[in-house]
GROMACS .gro file of C-alpha atoms in nm:
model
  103
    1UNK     CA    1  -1.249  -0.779   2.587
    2UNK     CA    2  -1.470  -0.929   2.855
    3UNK     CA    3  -1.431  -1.286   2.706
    4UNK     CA    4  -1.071  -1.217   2.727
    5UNK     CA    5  -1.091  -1.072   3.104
    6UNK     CA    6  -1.314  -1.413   3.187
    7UNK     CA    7  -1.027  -1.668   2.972
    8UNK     CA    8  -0.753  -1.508   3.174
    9UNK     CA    9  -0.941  -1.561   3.500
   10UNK     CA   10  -1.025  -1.913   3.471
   11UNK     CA   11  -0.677  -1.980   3.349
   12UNK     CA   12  -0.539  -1.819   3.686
   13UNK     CA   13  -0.715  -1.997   3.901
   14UNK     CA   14  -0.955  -1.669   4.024
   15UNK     CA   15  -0.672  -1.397   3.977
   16UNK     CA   16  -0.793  -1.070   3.767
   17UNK     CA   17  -0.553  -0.936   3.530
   18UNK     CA   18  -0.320  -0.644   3.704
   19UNK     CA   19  -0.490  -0.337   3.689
   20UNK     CA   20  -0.839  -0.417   3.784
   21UNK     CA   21  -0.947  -0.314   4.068
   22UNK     CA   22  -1.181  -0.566   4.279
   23UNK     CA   23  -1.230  -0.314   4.546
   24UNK     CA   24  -1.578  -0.241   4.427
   25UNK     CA   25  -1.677   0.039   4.111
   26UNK     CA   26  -1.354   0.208   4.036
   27UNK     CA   27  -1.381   0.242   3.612
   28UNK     CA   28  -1.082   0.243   3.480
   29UNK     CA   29  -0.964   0.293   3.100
   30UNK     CA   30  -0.773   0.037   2.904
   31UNK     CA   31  -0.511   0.193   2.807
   32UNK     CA   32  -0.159   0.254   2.892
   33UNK     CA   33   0.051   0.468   3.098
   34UNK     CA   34   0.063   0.564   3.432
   35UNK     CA   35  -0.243   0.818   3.476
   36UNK     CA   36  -0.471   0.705   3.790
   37UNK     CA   37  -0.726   0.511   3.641
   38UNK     CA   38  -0.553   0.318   3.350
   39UNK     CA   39  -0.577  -0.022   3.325
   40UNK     CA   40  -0.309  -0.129   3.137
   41UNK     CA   41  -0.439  -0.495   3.017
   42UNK     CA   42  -0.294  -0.573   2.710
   43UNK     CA   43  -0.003  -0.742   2.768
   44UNK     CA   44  -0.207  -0.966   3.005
   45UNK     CA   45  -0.457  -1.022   2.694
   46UNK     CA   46  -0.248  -1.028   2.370
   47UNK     CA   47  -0.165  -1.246   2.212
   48UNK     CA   48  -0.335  -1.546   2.426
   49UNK     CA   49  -0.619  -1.448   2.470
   50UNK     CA   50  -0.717  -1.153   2.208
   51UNK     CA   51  -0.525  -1.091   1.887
   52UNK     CA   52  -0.551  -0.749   1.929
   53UNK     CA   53  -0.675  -0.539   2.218
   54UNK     CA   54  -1.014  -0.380   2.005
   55UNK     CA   55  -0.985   0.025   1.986
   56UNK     CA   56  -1.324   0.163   2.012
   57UNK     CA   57  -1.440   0.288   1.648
   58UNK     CA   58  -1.440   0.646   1.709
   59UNK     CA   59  -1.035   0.642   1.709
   60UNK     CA   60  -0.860   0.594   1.381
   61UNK     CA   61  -0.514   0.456   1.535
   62UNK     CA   62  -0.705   0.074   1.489
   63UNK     CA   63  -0.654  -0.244   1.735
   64UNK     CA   64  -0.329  -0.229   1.963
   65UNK     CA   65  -0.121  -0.527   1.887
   66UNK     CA   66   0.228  -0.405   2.026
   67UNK     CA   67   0.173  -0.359   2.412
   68UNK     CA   68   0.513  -0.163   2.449
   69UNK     CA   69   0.319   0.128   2.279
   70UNK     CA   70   0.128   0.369   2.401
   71UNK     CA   71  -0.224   0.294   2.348
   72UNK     CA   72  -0.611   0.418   2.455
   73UNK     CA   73  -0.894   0.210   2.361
   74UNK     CA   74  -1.146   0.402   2.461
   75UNK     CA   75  -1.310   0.092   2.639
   76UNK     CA   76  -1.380   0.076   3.034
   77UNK     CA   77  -1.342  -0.160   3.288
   78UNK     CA   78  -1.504  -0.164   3.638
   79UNK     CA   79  -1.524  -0.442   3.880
   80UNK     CA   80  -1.751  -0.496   4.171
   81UNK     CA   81  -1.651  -0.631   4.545
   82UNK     CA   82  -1.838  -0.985   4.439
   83UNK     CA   83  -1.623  -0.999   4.135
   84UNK     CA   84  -1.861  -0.938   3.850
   85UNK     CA   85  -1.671  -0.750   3.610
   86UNK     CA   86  -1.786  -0.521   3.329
   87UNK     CA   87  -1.656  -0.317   2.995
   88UNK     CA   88  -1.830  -0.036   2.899
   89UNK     CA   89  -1.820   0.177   2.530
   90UNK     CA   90  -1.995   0.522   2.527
   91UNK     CA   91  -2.249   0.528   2.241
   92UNK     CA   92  -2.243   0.721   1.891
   93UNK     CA   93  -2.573   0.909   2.013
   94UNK     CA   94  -2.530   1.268   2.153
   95UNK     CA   95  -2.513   1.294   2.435
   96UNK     CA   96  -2.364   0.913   2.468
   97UNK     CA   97  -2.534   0.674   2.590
   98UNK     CA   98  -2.367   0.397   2.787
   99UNK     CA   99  -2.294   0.079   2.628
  100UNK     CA  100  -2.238  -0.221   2.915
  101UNK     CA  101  -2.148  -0.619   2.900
  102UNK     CA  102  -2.122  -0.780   3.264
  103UNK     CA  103  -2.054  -1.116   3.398
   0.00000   0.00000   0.00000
């Protein structure tokens, strides 16, 4: 997803895909619908830049490849005021651990 994030911003020139907020820390989920906090980034991802938006493991509905539906990946995103931009995963281990990629 983070490849996919970075891909979309170099082919825009700088612009983040709608939905993530460069403000500084506010973790949003990937998902979609219009709870505060979604960030609803797969029709910005799929099909250029992703097959299929990945579902975390834990949920059985598998990757989202019609962004019309509703969907939940249990992934985050957060971005920072400088623009680094990370997705997080909780772990398997109880209680979860964290599971980061930044860039």
């Amino acid at each position: 997803i983070l490849n996919a994030i970075g891909q979309y911003i170099a082919d825009n020139k700088g612009a983040v895909p709608a939905g993530i907020d460069m403000t500084g820390y506010t973790l949003k989920t990937i998902k979609s619908g219009v709870a505060t906090g979604d960030a609803d980034l797969c029709s910005a991802l799929v099909p250029k830049y992703l097959p299929a938006l990945p579902v975390d493991p834990r949920d059985t509905t598998g990757t989202v490849t019609n962004c019309g539906s509703s969907y939940n990946t249990l992934y985050q995103v957060q971005a920072s005021s400088t623009g680094r931009i990370s997705v997080f995963a909780d772990g398997e281990v109880d209680p979860p651990n964290r599971i980061e990629v930044t860039r």
